mmCIF file of C-alpha atoms in Angstrom:
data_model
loop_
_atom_site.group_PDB
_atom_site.id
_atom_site.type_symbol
_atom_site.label_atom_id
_atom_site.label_comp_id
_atom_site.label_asym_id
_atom_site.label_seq_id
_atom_site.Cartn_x
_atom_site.Cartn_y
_atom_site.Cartn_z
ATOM 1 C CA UNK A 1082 43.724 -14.970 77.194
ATOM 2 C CA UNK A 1083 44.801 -16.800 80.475
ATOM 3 C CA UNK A 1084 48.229 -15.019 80.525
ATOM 4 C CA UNK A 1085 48.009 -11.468 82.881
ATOM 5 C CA UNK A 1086 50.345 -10.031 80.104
ATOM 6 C CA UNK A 1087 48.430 -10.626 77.640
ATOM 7 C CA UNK A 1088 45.605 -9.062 79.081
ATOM 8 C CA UNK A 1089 47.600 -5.671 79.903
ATOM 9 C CA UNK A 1090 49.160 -5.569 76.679
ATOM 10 C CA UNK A 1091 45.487 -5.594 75.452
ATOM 11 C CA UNK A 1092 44.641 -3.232 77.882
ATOM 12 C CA UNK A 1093 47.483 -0.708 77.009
ATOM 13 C CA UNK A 1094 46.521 -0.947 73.430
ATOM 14 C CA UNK A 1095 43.196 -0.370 74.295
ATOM 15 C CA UNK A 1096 44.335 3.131 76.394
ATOM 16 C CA UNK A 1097 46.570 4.451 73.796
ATOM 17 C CA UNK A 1098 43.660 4.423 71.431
ATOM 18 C CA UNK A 1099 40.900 5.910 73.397
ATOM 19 C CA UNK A 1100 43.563 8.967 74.394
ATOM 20 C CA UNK A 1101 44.406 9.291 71.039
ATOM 21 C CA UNK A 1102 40.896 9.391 70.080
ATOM 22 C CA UNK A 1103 40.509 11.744 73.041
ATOM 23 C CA UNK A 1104 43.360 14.037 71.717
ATOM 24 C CA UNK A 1105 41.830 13.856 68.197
ATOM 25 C CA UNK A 1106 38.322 15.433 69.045
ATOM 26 C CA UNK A 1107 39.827 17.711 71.569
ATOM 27 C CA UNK A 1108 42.046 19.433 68.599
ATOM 28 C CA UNK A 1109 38.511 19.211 66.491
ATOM 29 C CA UNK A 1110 36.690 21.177 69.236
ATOM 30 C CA UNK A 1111 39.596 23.697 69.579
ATOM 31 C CA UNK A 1112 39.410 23.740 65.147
ATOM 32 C CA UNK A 1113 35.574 23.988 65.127
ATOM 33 C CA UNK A 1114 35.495 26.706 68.162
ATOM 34 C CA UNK A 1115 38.264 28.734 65.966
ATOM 35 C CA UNK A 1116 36.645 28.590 62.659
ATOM 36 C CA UNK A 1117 33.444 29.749 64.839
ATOM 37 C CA UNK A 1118 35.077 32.726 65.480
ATOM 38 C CA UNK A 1119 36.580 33.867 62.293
ATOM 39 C CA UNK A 1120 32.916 33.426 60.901
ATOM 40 C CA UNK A 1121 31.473 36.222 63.312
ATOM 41 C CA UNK A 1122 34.335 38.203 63.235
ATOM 42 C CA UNK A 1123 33.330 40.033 60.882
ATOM 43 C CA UNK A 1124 30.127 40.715 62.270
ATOM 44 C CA UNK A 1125 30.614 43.931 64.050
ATOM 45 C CA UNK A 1126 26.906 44.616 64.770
ATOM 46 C CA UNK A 1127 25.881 41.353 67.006
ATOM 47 C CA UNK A 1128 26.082 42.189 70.241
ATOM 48 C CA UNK A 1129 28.670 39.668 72.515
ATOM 49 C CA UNK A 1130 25.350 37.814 73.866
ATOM 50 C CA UNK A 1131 24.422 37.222 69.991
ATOM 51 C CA UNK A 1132 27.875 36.899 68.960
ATOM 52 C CA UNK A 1133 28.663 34.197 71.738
ATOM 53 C CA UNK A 1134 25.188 32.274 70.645
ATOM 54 C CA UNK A 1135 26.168 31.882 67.306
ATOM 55 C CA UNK A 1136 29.714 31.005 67.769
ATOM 56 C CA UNK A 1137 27.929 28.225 70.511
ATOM 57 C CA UNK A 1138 25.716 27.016 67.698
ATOM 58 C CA UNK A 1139 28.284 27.159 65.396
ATOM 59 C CA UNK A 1140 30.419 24.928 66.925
ATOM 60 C CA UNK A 1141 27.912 22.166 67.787
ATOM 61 C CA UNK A 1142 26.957 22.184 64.373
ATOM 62 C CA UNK A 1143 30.763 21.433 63.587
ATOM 63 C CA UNK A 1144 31.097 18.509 66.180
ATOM 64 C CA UNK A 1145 27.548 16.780 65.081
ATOM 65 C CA UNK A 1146 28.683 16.779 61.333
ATOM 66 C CA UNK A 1147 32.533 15.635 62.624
ATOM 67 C CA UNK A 1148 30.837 13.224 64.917
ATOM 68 C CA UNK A 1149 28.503 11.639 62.039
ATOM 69 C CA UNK A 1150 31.845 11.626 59.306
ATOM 70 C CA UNK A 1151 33.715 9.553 62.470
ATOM 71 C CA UNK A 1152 30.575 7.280 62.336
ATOM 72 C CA UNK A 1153 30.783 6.646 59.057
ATOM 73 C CA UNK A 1154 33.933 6.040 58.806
ATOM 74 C CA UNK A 1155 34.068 3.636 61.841
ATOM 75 C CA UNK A 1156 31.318 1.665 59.888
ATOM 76 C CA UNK A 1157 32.990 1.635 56.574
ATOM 77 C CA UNK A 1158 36.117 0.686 58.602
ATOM 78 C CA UNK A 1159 34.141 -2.405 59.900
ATOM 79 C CA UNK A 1160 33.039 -3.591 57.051
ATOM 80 C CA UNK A 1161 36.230 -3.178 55.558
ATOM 81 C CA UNK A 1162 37.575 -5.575 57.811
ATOM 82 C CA UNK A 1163 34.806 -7.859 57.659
ATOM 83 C CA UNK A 1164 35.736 -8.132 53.854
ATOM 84 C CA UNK A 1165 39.081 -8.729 54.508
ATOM 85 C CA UNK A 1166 39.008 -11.475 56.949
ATOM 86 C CA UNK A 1167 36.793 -13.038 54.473
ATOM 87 C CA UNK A 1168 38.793 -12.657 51.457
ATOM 88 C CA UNK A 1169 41.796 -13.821 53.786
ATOM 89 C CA UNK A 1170 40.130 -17.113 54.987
ATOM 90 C CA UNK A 1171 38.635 -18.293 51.179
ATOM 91 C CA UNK A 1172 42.420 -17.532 49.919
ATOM 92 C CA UNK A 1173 43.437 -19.706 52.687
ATOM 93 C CA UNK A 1174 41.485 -22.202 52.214
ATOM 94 C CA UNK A 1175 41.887 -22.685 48.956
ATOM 95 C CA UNK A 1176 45.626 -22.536 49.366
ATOM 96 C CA UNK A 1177 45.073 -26.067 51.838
ATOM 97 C CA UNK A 1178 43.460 -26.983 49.088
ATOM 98 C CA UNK A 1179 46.084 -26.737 46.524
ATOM 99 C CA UNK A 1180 48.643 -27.884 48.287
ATOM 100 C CA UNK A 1181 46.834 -30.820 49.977
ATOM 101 C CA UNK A 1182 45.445 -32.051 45.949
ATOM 102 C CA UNK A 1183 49.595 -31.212 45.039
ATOM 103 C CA UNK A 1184 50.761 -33.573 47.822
ATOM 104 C CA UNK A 1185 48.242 -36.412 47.166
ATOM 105 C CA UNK A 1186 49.300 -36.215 43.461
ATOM 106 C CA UNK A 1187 52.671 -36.347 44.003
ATOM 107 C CA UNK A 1188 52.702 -39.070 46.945
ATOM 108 C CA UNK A 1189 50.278 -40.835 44.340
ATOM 109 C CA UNK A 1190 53.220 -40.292 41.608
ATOM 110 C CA UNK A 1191 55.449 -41.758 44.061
ATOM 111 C CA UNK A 1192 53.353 -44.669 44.603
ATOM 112 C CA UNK A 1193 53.034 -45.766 41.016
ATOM 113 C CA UNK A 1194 56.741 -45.470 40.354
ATOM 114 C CA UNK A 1195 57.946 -47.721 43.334
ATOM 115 C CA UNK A 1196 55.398 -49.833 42.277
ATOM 116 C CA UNK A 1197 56.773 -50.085 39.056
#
């Protein structure tokens, strides 16, 4: 990638997807912190020290299970890919194939009927 447009194009691409990403776990935080508090709202006996500790732990329990689900899905996404570009290049090779044994047959076919 010699060409500077290229390279920013790349770049850009590269910046849209980390802010989304960015945006994306920011509005799971602000879900995961809201759940957190309709689960000790109705807990009128902690105190706000308790309350505030479990709403804490609550929400970091959230993010490490949304955080491993991302994981796994980033992996699955991989190898997802990894399958396809595989399945992509065998079905492209043995398209050559097919058309390269179809063109020899038919220049063959050729041959023999000039020759005749």
């Amino acid at each position: 990638m010699s060409d500077p447009s290229l390279r920013q194009g790349a770049t850009e691409g590269e910046l849209s997807n980390e802010v989304e990403g960015y945006l994306l776990w920011q509005a799971r935080i602000a879900e995961a912190e809201q759940r957190a508090q309709e689960f000790v709202r109705p807990m009128d006996w902690l105190t706000t020290a308790q309350r505030t500790e479990i709403e804490q732990s609550y929400v970091e329990d959230a993010l490490r299970r949304a955080r491993k689900d991302l994981e796994r899905i980033a992996a699955r996404c991989t190898s997802l890919r990894a399958e396809y570009e595989n399945r992509y290049r065998e079905l492209r090779r043995r398209c050559v194939g097919w058309t390269l044994g179809v063109c020899a047959g038919l220049a063959a076919a050729v041959t023999l009927l000039l020759l005749l």
